[in-house]
Coordinates of N, CA and C in Angstrom, one line a residue:
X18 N -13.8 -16.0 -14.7 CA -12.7 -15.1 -14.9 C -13.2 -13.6 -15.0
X19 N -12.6 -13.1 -14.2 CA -13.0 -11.2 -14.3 C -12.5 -10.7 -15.8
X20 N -13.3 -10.0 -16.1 CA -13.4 -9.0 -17.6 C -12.3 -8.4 -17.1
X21 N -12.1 -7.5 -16.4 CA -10.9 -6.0 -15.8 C -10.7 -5.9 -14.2
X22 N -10.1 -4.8 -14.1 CA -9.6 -4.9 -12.6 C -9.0 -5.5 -12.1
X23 N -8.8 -5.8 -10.8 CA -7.6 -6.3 -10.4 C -8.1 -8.2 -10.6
X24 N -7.1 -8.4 -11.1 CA -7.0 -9.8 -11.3 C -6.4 -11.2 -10.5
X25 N -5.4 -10.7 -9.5 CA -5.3 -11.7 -8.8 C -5.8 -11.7 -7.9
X26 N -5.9 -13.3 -8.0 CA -7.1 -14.1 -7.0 C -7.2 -14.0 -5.7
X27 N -5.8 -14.0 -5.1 CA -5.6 -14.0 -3.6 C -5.6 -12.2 -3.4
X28 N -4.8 -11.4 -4.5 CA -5.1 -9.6 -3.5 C -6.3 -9.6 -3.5
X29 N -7.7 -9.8 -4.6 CA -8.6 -10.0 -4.8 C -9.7 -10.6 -3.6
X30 N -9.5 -11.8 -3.1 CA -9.6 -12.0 -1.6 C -9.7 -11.3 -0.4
X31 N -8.5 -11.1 -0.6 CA -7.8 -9.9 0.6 C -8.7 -8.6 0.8
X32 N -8.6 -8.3 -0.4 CA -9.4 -7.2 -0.5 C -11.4 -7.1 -0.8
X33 N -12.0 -7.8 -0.7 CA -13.1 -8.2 -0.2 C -13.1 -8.6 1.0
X34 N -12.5 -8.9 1.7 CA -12.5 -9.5 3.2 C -12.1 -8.4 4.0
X35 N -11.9 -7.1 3.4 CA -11.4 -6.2 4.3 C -12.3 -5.4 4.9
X36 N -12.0 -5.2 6.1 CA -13.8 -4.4 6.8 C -12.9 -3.2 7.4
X37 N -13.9 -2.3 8.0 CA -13.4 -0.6 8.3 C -12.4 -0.8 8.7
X38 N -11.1 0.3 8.6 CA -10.1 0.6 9.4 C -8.9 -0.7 9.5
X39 N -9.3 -1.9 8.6 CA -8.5 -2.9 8.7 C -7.5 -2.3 7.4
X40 N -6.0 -2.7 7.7 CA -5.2 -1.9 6.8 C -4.6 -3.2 5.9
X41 N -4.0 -2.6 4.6 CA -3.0 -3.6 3.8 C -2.1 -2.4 3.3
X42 N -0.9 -3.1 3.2 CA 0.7 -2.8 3.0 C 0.4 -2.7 1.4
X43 N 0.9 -1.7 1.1 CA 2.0 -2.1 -0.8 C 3.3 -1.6 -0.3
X44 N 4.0 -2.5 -0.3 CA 5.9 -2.3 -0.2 C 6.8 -2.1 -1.1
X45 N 7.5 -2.0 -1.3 CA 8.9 -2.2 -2.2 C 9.4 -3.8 -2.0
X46 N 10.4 -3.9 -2.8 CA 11.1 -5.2 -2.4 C 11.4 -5.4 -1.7
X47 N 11.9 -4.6 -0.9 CA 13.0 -4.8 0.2 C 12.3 -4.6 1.4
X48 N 10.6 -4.4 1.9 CA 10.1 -3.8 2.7 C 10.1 -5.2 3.8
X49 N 10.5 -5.1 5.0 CA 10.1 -6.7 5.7 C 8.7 -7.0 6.3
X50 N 8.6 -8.2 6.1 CA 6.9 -8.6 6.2 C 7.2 -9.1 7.8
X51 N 6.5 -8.9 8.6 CA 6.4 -9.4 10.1 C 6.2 -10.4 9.9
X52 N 6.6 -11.3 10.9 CA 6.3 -12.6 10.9 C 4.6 -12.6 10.8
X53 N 4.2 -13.6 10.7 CA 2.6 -14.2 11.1 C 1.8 -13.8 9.9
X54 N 2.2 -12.2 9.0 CA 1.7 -11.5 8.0 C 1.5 -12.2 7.1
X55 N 0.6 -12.5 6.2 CA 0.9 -12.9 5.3 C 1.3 -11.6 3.7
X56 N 1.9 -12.4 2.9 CA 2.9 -11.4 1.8 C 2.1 -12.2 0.4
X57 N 2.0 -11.4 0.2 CA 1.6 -11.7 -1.1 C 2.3 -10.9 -2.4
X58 N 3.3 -11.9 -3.0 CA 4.7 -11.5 -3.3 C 4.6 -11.4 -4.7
X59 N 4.1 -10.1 -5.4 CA 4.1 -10.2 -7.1 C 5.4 -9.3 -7.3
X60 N 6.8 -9.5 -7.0 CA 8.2 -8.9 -7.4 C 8.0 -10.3 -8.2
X61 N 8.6 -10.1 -9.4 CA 9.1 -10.5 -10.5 C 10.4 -10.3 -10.8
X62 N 10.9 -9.7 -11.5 CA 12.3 -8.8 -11.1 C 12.5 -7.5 -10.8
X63 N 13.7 -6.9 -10.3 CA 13.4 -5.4 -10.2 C 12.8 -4.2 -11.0
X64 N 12.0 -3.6 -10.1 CA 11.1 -3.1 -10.9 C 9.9 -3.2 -11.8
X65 N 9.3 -5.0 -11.5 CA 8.2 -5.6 -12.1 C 7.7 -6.0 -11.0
X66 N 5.9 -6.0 -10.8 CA 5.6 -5.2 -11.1 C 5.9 -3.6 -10.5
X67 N 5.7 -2.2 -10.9 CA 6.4 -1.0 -10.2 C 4.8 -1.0 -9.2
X68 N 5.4 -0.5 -8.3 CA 4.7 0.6 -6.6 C 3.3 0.8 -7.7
X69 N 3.3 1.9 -8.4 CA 2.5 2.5 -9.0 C 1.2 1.8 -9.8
X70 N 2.3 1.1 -10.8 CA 0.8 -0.2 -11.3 C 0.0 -0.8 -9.9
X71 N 0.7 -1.0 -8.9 CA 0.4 -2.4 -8.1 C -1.0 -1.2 -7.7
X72 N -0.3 -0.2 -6.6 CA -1.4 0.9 -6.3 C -2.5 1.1 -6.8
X73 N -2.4 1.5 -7.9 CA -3.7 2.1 -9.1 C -4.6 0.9 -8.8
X74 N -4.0 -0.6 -9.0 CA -5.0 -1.3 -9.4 C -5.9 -1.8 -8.1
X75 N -5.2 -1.6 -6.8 CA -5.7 -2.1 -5.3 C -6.4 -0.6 -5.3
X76 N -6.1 0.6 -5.5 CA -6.8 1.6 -5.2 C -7.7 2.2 -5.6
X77 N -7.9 1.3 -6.7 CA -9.5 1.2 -8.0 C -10.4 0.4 -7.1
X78 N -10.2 -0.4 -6.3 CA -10.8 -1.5 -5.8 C -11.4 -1.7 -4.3
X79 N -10.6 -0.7 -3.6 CA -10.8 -0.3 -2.0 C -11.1 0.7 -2.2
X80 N -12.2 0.9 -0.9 CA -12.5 2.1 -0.2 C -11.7 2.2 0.9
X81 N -10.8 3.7 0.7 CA -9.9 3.7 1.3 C -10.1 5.2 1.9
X82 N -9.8 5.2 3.3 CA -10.2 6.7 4.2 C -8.7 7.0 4.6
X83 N -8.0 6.5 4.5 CA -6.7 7.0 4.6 C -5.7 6.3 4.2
X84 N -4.1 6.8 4.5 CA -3.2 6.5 4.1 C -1.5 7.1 4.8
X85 N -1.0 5.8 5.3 CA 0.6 6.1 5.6 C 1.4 5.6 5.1
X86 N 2.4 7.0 5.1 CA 3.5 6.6 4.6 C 4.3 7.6 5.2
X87 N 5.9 7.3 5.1 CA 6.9 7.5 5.6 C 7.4 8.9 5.3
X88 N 7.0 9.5 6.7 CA 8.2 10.9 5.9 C 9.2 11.3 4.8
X89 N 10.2 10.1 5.5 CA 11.9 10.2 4.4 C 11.3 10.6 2.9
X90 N 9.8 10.2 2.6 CA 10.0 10.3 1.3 C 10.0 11.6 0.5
X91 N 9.8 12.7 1.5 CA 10.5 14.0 1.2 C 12.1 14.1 0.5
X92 N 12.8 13.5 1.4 CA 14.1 14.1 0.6 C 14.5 12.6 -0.3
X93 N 13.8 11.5 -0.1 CA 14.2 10.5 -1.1 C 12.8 9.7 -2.1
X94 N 11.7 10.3 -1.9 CA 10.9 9.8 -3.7 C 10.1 11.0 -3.9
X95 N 10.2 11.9 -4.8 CA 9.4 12.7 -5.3 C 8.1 11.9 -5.7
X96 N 8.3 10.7 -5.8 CA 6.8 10.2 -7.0 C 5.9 9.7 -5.7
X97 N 6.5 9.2 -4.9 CA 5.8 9.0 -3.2 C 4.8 10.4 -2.4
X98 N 5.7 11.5 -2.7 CA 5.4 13.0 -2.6 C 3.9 13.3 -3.1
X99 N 4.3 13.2 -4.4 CA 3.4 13.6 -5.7 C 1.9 12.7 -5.5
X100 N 2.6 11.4 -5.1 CA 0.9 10.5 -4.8 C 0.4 11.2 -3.2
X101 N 0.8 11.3 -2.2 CA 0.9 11.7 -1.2 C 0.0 13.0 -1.3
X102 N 0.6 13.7 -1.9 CA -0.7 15.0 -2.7 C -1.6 14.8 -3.6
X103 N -1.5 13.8 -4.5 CA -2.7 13.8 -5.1 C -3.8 12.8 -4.1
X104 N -3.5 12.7 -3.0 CA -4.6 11.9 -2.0 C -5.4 12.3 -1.6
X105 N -4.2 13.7 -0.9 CA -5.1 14.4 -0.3 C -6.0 15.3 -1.3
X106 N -5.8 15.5 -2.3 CA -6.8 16.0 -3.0 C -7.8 15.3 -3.1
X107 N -7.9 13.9 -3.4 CA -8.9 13.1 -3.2 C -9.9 13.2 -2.1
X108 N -9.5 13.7 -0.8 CA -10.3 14.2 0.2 C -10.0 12.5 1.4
X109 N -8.4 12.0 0.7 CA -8.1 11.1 1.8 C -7.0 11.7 3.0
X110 N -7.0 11.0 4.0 CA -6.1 11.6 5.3 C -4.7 10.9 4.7
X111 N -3.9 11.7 4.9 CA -2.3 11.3 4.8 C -1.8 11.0 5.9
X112 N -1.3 10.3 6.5 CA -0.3 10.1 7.7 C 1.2 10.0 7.4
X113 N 1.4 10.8 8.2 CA 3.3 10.4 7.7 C 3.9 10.1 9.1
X114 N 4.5 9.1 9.2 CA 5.2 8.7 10.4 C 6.6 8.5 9.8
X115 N 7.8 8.2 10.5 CA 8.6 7.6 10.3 C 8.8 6.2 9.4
X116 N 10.1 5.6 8.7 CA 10.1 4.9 8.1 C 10.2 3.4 9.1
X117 N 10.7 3.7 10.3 CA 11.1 2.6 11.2 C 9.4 2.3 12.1
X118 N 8.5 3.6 12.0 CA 7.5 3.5 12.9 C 6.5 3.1 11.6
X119 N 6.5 3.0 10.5 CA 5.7 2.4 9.0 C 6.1 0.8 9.5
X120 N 6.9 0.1 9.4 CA 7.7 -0.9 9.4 C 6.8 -1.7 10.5
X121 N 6.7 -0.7 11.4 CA 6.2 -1.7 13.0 C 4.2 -1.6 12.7
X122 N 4.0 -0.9 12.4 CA 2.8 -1.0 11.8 C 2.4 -1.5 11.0
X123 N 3.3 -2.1 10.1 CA 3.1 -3.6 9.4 C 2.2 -4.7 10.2
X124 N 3.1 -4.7 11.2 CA 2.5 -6.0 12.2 C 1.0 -6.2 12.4
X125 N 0.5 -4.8 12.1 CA -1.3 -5.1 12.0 C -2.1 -5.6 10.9
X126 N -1.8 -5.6 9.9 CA -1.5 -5.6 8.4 C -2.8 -6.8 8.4
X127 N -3.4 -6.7 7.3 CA -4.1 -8.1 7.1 C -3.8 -9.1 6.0
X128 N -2.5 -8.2 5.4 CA -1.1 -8.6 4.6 C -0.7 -7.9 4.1
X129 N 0.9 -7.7 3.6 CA 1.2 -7.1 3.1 C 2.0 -7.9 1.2
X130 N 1.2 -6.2 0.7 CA 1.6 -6.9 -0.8 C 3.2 -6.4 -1.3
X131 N 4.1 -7.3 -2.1 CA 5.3 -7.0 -1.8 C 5.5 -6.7 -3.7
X132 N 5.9 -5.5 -4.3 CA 5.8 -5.0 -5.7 C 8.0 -5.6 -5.9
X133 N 7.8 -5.4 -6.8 CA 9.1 -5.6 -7.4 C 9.8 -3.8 -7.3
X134 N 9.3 -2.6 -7.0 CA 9.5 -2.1 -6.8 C 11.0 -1.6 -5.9
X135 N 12.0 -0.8 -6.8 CA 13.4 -1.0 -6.3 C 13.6 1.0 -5.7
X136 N 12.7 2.1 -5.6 CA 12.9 3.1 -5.3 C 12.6 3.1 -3.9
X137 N 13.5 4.1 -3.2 CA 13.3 4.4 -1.5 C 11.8 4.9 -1.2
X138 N 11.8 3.9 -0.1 CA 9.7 4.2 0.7 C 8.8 4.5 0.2
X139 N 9.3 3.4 -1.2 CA 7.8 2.9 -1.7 C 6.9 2.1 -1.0
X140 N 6.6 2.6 -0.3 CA 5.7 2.2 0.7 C 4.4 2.5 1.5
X141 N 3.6 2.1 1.4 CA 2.3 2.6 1.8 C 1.4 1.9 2.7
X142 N 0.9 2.4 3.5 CA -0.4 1.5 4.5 C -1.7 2.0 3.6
X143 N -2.9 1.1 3.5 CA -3.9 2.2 3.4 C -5.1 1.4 4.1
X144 N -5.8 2.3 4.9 CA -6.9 1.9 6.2 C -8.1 2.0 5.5
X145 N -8.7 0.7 5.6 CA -9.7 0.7 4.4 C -11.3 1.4 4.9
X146 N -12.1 2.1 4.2 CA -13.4 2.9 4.7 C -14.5 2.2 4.5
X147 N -15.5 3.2 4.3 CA -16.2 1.8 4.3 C -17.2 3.0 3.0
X148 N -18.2 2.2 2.3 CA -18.4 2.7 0.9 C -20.1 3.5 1.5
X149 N -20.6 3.6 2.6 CA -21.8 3.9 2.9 C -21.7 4.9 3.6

């Protein structure tokens, strides 16, 4: 059993098995998983676990050289914004595409993880880097 960090076994997987430029989803509830994707589904009830917890703890864990997410989240999530800027501070690339053109780029996904999260485009790609 792991001391700290991320603790489940299968994101945990996922994320060791991920090599350059291969991406994984954190969604909202409501985000649709493409067929073939696999989902790896910790919504509990709304708003368990939140966008934010799920993030922090996959983002402690990957090397991560960029990141997309959806325009709209200008006029509907300030806290989407706010992470969005603190990225780029980090010295990661932001992408912002559409919410419909986020959705179809799922389909590359090496899965997507689905939060209990109930606020608009909570939603994020992130393209994983590589640590050398």
């Amino acid at each position: 059993m792991r001391r700290s960090g991320l603790l489940h076994a299968e994101l945990n997987r996922v994320v060791a098995a991920m090599g350059h430029t291969d991406t994984l989803v954190i969604g909202d509830v409501g985000l649709p998983v493409p067929p073939g994707i696999p989902c790896i589904d910790l919504a509990v009830v709304p708003g368990t676990p939140s966008f934010g917890s799920v993030f922090e703890a996959v983002y402690a864990e990957l090397a991560v050289e960029r990141v997309t997410v959806a325009r709209e989240i200008h006029q509907r999530n300030p806290a989407m914004v706010a992470l969005a800027a603190r990225l780029r501070g980090d010295g990661i690339a932001v992408d912002e595409v559409s919410h419909d053109d986020l959705k179809a780029l799922c389909a590359r996904a090496v899965a997507v993880v689905r939060t209990g999260e109930t606020s608009p485009y909570a939603n994020v790609i992130l393209h994983a880097g590589v640590t050398f």
